[in-house]
Short mmCIF file of C-alpha atoms and ligand atoms in Angstrom, two decimals:
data_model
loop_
_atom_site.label_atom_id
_atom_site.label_comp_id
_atom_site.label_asym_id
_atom_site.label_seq_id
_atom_site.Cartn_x
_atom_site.Cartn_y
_atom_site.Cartn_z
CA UNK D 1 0.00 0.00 0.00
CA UNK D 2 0.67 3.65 -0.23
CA UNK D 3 1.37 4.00 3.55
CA UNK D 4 3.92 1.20 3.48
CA UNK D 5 5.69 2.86 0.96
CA UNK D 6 5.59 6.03 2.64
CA UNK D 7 7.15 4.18 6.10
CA UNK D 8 9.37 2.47 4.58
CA UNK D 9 11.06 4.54 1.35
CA UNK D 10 12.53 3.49 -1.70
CA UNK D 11 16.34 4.17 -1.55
CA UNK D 12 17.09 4.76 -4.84
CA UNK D 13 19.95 7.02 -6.95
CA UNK D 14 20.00 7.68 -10.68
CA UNK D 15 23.44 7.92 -12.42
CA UNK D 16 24.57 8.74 -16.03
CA UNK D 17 27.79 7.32 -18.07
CA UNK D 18 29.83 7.60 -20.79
CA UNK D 19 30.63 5.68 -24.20
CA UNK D 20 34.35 5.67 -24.80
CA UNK D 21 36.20 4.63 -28.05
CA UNK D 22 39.63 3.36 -27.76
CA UNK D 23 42.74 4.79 -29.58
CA UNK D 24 44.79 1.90 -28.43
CA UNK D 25 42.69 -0.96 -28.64
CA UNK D 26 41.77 -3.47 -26.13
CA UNK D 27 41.51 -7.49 -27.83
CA UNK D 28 42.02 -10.34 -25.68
CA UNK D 29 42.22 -11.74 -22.31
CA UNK D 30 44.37 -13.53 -20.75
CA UNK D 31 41.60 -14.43 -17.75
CA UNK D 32 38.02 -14.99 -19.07
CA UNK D 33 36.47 -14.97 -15.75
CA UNK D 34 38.24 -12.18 -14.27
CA UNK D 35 38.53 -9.80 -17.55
CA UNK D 36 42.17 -9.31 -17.63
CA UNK D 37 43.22 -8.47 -20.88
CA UNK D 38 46.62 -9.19 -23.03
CA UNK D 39 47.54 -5.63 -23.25
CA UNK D 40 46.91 -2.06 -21.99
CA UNK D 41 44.56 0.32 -24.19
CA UNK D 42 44.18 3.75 -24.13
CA UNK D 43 40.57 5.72 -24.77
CA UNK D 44 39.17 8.87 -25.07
CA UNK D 45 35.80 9.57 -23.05
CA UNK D 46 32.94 10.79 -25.31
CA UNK D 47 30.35 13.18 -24.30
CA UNK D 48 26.92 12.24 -22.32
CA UNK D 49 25.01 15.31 -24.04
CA UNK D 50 25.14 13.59 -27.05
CA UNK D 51 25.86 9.76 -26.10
CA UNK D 52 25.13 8.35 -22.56
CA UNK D 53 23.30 5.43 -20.54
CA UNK D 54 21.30 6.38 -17.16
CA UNK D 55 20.88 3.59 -14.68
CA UNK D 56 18.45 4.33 -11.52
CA UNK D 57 19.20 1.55 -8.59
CA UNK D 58 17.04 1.19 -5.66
CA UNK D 59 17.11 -1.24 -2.58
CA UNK D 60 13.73 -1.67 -0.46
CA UNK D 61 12.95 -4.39 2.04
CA UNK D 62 9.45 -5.11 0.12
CA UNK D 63 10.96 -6.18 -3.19
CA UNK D 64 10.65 -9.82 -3.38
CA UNK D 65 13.62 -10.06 -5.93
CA UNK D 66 16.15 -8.58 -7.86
CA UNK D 67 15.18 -7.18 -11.35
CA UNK D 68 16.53 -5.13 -14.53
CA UNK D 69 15.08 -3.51 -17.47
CA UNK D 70 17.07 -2.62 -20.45
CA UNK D 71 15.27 0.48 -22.69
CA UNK D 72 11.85 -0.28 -20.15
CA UNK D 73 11.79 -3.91 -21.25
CA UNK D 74 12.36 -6.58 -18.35
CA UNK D 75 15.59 -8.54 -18.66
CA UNK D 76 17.45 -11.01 -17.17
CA UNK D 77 19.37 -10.24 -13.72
CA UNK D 78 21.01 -13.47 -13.56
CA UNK D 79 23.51 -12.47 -16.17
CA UNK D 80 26.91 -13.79 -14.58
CA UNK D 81 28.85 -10.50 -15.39
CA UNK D 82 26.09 -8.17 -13.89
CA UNK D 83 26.10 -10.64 -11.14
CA UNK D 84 29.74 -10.02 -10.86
CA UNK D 85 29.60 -6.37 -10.75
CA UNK D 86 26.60 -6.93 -7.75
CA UNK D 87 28.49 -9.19 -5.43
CA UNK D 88 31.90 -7.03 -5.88
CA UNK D 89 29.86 -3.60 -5.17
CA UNK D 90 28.43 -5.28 -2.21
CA UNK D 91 31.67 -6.79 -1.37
CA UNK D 92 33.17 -3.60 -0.84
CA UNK D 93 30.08 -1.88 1.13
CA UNK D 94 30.64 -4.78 3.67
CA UNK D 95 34.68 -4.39 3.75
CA UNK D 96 33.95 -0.26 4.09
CA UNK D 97 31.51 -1.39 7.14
CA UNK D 98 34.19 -3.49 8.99
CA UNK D 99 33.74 -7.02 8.53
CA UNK D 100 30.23 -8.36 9.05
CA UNK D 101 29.04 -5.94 11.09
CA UNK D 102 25.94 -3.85 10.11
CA UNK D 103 26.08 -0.20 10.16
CA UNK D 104 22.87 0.78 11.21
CA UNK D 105 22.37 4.07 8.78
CA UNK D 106 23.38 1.92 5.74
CA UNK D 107 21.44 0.83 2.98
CA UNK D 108 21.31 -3.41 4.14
CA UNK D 109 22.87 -5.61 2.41
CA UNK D 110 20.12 -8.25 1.91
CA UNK D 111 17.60 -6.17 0.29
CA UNK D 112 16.81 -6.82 -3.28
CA UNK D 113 17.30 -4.44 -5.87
CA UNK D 114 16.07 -3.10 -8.76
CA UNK D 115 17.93 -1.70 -12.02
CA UNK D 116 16.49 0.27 -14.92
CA UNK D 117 18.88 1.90 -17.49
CA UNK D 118 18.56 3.26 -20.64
CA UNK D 119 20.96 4.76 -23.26
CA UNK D 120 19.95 8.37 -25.17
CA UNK D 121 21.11 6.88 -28.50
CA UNK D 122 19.98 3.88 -30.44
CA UNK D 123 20.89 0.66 -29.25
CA UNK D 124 20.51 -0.77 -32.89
CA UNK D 125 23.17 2.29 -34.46
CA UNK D 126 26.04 -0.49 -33.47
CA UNK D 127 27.53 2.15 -31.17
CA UNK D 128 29.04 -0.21 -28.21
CA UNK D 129 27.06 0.45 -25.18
CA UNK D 130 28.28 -2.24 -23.02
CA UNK D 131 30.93 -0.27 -21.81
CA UNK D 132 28.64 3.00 -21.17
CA UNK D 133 25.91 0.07 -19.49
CA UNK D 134 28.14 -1.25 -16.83
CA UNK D 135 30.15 1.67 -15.78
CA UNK D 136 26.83 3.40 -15.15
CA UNK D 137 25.39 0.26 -13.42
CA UNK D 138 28.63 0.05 -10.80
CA UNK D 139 28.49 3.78 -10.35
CA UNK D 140 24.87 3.34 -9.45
CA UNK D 141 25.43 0.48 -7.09
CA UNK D 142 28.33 1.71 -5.65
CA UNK D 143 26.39 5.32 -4.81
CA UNK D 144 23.93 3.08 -3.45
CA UNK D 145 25.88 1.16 -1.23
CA UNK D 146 27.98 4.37 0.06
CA UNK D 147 31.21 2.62 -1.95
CA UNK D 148 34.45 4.53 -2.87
CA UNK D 149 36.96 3.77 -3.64
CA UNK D 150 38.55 1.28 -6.93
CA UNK D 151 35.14 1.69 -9.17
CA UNK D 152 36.96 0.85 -12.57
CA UNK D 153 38.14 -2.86 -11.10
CA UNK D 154 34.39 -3.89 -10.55
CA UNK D 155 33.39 -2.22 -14.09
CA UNK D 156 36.16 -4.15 -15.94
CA UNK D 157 34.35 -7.33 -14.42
CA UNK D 158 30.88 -6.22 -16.41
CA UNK D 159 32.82 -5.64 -19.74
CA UNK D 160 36.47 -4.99 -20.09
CA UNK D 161 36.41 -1.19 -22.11
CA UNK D 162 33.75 -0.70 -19.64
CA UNK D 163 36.75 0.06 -17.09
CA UNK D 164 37.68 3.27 -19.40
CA UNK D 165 34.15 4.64 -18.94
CA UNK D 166 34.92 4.96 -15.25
CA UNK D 167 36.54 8.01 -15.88
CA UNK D 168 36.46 11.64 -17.90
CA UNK D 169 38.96 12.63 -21.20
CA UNK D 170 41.56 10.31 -22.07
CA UNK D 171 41.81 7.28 -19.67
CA UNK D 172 44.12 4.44 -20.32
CA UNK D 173 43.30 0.88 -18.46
CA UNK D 174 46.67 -0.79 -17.56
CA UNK D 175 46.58 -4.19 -17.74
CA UNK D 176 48.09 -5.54 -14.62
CA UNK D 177 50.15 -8.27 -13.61
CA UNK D 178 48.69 -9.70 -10.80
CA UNK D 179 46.71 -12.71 -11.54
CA UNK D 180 43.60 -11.71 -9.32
CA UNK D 181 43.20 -8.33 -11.28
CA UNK D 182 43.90 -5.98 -8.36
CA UNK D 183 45.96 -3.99 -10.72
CA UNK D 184 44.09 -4.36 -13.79
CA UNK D 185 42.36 -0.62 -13.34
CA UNK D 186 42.04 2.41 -15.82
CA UNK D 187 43.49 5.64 -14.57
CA UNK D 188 42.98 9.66 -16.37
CA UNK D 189 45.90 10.49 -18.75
CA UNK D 190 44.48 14.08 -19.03
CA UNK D 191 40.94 15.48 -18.42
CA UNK D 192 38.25 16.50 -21.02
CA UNK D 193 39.13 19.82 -20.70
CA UNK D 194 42.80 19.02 -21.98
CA UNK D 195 42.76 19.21 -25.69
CA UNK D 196 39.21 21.93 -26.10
CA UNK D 197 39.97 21.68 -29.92
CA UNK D 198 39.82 17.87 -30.40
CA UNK D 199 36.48 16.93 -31.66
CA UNK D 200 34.80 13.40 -32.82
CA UNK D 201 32.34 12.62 -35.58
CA UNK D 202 30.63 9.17 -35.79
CA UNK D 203 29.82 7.91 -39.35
CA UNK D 204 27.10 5.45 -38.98
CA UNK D 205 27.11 3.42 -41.95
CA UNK D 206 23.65 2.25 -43.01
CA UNK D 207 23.08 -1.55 -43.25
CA UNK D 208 24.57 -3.20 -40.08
CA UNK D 209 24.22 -7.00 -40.00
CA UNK D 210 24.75 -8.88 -37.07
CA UNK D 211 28.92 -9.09 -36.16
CA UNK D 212 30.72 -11.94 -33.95
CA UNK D 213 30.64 -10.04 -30.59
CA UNK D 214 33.68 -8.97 -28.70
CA UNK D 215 33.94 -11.14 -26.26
CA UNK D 216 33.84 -14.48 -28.51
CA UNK D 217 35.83 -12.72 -31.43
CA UNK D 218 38.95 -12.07 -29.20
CA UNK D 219 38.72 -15.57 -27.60
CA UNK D 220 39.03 -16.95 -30.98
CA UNK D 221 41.73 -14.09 -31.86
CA UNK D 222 43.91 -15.05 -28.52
CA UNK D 223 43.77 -19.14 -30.25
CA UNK D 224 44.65 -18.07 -32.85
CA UNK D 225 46.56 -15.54 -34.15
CA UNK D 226 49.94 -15.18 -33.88
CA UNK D 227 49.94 -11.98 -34.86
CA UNK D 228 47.63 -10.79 -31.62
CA UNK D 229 50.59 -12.26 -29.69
CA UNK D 230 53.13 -9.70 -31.17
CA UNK D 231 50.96 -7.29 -31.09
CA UNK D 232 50.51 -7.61 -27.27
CA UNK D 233 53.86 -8.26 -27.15
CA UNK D 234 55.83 -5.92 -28.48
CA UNK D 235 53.69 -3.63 -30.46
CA UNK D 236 51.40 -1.87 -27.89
CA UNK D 237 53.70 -1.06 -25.01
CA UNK D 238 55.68 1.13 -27.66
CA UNK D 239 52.37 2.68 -28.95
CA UNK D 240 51.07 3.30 -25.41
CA UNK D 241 54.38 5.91 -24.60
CA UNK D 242 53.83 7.50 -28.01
CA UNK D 243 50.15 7.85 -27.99
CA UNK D 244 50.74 9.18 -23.95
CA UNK D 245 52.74 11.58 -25.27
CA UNK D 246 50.97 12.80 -28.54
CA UNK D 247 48.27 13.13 -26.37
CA UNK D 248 50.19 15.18 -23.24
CA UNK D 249 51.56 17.37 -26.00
CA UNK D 250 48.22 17.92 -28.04
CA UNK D 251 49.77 16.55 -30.95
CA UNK D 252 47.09 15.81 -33.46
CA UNK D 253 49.37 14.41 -36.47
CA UNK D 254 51.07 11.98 -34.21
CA UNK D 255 47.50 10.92 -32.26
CA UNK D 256 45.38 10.80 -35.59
CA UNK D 257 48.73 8.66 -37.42
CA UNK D 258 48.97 6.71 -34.38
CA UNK D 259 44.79 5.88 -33.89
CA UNK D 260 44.70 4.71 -37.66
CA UNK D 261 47.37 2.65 -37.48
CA UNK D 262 46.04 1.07 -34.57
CA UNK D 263 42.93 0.56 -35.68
CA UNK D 264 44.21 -1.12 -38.91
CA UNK D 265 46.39 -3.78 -36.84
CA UNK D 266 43.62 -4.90 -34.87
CA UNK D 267 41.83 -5.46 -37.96
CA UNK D 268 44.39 -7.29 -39.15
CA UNK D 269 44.19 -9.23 -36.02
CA UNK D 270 40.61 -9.75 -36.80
CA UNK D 271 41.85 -10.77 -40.51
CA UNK D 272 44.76 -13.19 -39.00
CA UNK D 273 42.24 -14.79 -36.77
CA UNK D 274 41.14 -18.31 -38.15
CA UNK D 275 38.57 -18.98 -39.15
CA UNK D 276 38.55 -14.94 -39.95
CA UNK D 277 36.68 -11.83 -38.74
CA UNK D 278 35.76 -9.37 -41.03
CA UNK D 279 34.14 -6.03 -38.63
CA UNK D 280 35.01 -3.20 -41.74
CA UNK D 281 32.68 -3.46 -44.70
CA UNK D 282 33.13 -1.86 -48.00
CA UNK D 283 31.33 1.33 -47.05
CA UNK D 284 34.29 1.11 -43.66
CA UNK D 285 36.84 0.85 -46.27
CA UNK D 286 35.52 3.84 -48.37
CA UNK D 287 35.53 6.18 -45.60
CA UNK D 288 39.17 4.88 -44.71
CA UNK D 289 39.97 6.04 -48.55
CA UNK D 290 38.43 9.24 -48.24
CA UNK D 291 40.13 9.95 -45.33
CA UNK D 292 43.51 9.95 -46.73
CA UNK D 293 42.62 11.10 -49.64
CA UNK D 294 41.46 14.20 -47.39
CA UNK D 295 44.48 14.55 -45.78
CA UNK D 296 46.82 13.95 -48.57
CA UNK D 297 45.17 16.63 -50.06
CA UNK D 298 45.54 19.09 -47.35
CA UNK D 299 49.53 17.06 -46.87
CA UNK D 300 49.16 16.16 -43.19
CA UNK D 301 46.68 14.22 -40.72
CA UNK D 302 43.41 16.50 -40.44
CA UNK D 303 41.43 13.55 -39.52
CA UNK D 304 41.63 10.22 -38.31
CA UNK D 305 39.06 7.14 -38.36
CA UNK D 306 39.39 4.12 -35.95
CA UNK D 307 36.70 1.22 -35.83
CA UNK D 308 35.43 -1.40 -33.38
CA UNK D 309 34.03 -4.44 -33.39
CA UNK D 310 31.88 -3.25 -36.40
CA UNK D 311 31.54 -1.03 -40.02
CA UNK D 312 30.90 2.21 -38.07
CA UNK D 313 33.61 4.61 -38.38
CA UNK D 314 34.56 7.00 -35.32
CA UNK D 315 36.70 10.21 -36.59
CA UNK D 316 38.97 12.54 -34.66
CA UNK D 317 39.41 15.64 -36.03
CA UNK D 318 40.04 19.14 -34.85
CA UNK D 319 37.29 22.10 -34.59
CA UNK D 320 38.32 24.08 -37.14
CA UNK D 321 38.16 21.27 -39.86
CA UNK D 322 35.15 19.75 -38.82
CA UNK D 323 32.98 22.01 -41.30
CA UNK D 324 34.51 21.19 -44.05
CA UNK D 325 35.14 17.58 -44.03
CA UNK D 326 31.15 16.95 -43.10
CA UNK D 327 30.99 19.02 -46.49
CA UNK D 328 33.35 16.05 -47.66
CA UNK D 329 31.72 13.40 -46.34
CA UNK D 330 27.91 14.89 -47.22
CA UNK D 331 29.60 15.01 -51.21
CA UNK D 332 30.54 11.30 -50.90
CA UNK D 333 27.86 9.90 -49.32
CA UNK D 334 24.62 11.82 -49.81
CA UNK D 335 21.78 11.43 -47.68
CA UNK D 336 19.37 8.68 -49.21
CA UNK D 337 16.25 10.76 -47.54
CA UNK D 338 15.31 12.66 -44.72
CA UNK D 339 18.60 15.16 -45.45
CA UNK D 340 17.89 17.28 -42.45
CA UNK D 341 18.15 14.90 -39.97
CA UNK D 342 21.71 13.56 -41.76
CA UNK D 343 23.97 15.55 -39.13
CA UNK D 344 23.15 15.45 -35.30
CA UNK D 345 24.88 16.70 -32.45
CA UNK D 346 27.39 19.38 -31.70
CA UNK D 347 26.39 22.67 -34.40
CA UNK D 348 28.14 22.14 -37.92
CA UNK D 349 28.52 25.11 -40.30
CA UNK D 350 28.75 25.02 -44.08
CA UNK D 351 31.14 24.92 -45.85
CA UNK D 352 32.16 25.33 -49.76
CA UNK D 353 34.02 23.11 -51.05
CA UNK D 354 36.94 24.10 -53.90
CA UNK D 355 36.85 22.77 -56.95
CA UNK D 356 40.32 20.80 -56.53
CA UNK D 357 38.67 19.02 -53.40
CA UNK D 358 35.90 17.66 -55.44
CA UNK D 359 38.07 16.60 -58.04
CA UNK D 360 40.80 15.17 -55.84
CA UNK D 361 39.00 14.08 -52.77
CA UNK D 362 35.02 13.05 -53.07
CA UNK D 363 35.72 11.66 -56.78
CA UNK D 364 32.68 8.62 -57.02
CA UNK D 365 29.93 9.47 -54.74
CA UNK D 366 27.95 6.31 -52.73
CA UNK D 367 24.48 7.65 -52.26
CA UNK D 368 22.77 6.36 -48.87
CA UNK D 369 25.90 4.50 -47.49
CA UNK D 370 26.18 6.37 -43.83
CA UNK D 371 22.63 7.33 -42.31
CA UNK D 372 23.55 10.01 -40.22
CA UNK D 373 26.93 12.02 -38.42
CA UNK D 374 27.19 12.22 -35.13
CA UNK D 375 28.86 15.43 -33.72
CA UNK D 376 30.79 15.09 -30.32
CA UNK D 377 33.67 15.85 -28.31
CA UNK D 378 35.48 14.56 -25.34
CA UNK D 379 33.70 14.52 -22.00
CA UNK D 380 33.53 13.74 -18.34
CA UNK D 381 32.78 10.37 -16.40
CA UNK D 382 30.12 9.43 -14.83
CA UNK D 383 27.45 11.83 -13.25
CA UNK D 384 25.42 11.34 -10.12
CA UNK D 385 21.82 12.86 -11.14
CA UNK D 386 20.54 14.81 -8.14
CA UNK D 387 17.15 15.61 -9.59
CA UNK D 388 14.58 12.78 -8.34
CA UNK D 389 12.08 13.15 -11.42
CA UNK D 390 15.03 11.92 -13.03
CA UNK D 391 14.78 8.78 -11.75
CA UNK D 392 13.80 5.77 -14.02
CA UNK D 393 11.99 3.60 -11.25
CA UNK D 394 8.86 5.34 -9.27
CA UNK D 395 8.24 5.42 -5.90
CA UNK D 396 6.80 1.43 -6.49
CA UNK D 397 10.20 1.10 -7.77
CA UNK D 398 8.45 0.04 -11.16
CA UNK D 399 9.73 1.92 -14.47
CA UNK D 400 8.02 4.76 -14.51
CA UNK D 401 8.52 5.10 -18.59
CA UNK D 402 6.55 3.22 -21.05
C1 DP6 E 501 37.12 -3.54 -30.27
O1 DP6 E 501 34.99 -4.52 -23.77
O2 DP6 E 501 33.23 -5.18 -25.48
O3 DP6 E 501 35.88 -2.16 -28.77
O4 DP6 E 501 35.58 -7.39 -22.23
O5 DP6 E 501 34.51 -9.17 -23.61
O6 DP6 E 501 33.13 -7.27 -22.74
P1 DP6 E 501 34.50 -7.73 -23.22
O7 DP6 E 501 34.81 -6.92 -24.59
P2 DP6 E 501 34.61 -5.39 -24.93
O8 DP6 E 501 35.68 -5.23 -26.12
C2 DP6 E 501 35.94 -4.01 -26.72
C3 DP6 E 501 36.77 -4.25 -27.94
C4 DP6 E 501 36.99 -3.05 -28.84
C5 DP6 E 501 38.28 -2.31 -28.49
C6 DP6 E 501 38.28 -1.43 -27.27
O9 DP6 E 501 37.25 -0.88 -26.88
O10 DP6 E 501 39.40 -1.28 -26.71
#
């Protein structure tokens, strides 16, 4: 009844989270269960106005059991890496409270939760939301729970890259040594306020088929692939200095050289994998073209495209070139309808393009290959939201959308 609830109130806390898209790319574990991977990676933070996921937890004696919903639809809780990140949140809250003994003004430990999260972008774009999901989820839990502390080592148990959401501007998760993962945690390189001028435009390429996931495709990768093993090796610790330092000194020709080339090798990885993983498609590997066709033109790096685990294309650019290689991209691939709705975000100006670029750089336009451009830039970690109408669950602790 009403009454109950009112004697006995939800505690509940709504949190936000980031996406982040690596520069230095994560692929392979060397501990399935625990998440530790083969090699460090480095990422940059993207930013929650235009990409983010909100997670509301809330504890109450009168739930009768533990219960998510994904986008307002009911899913399964018994997911063994969300159970993960629950028992290690928990863990902690019990360790903070001194051993088994109950603090009487915290939230107890045996009451059931519920968890409703939803991301402000499409889930079916192919923009990886995993890592945005369970950094949100922990830093919900662990507000909760009154944790502090090591957040990013219970994230990394959700999803791996989900460690690099734990934290604002350009984060880099080291891998560790130790085999229980104490030391496998993601620290800041430099905050989002670091590099102002650095900007990032998603190309979401229209026609996305379903792609071996992550998690299975680097298992198969680690089996296989010799080349991974150099790669982890002796490949990414060099990078990792470099792309520190490119990034320390705002050097965007070094970064943008640096983030293509690393994209490329883990696609070769993908390529050297048996049997094979193909992620880029043909409209990935005309945007790759354009791109240095762009900045051959212009003779240096003015942009720079990595890729995931799919045929979306992520660019780094600076602000004062975004305008004009939209204009580039808008040539190449025009909108198949709906124009207006082509470029979202962050404001983009027009732009004219010369007569040599058209010639030298768009040459064979692909009508309707990328739906829409995403405009963003590098932001902060996770947010606590202090305004209760906010909140995803209602006082019944039911969603309150849909
Ligand atoms: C290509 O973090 O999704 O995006 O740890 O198995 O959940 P799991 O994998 P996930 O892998 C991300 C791979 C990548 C590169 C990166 O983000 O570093």
């Amino acid at each position: 009844s009403s009454a109950m609830a009112e004697e006995r109130p939800l505690a509940v806390v709504t949190c936000t989270a980031p996406v982040n898209i690596a520069v230095i790319k994560y692929w392979g574990k060397r501990d399935n269960d625990l998440i530790l991977p083969i090699n460090s990676s480095l990422s940059v933070t993207l930013h929650q106005d235009q990409l983010k996921t909100t997670t509301t937890a809330a504890a109450s004696r009168d739930f009768a059991e533990d219960r998510l919903w994904l986008n307002g639809e009911e899913a399964d809780v018994g997911h063994p890496r969300l159970q993960a990140c629950l028992r290690e949140v928990r863990r902690l809250a019990r360790k903070r409270r001194g051993g088994s003994a109950e603090d009487a003004a915290a939230l107890s430990l045996s009451y059931k939760i519920h968890i409703a999260t939803e991301n402000n972008f499409p889930t079916a774009a192919g923009l990886a939301s995993s890592a945005a999901g369970y950094a949100c989820l922990v830093s919900a839990l662990a507000r909760l729970y009154g944790v502090e502390g090591e957040l990013s080592e219970v994230a990394r148990r959700g999803s791996g890259s989900a460690c690099r959401s734990m934290m604002g501007g350009f984060v880099q998760w080291q891998r560790g040594e130790r085999p229980d993962g104490r030391d496998s945690i993601a620290h800041q390189v430099a905050p989002e306020t670091h590099w102002p001028e650095l900007r990032v435009l998603i190309l979401v390429v229209s026609g996305e088929k379903k792609q071996v996931g992550s998690t299975a495709g680097m298992q198969t990768s680690v089996d296989t692939s010799p080349l991974l093993k150099h790669r982890a090796e002796v490949v990414v610790p060099e990078r990792l200095a470099l792309m520190t330092q490119h990034i320390r000194e705002r050097d965007f020709e070094g970064f943008g050289k640096l983030a293509m080339q690393d994209s490329n090798q883990f696609h070769a990885t993908c390529l050297d994998t048996f049997p094979p993983i193909f992620y880029l498609n043909d409209i990935s590997r005309h945007i790759i073209a354009l791109a240095h066709r762009f900045n051959a033109h212009h003779g240096h790096t003015k942009v720079a495209y990595t890729f995931d685990a799919g045929p979306n294309a992520v660019i780094f650019t600076l602000a004062d070139t975004v305008d004009e290689f939209v204009e580039v991209v808008r040539r190449s691939f025009p909108p198949a309808v709906n124009g207006d709705q082509f470029m979202r975000g962050l404001p983009v100006g027009s732009a004219s393009l010369p007569e040599e670029m058209l010639t030298a750089v768009v040459m064979e336009p692909v009508p309707g290959a990328i739906q829409y451009i995403l405009h963003t830039k590098p932001g902060p970690g996770p947010q606590l939201v202090d305004d209760p109408s906010q909140h995803l669950l209602g006082t019944d602790g039911l969603p309150r959308c849909c």
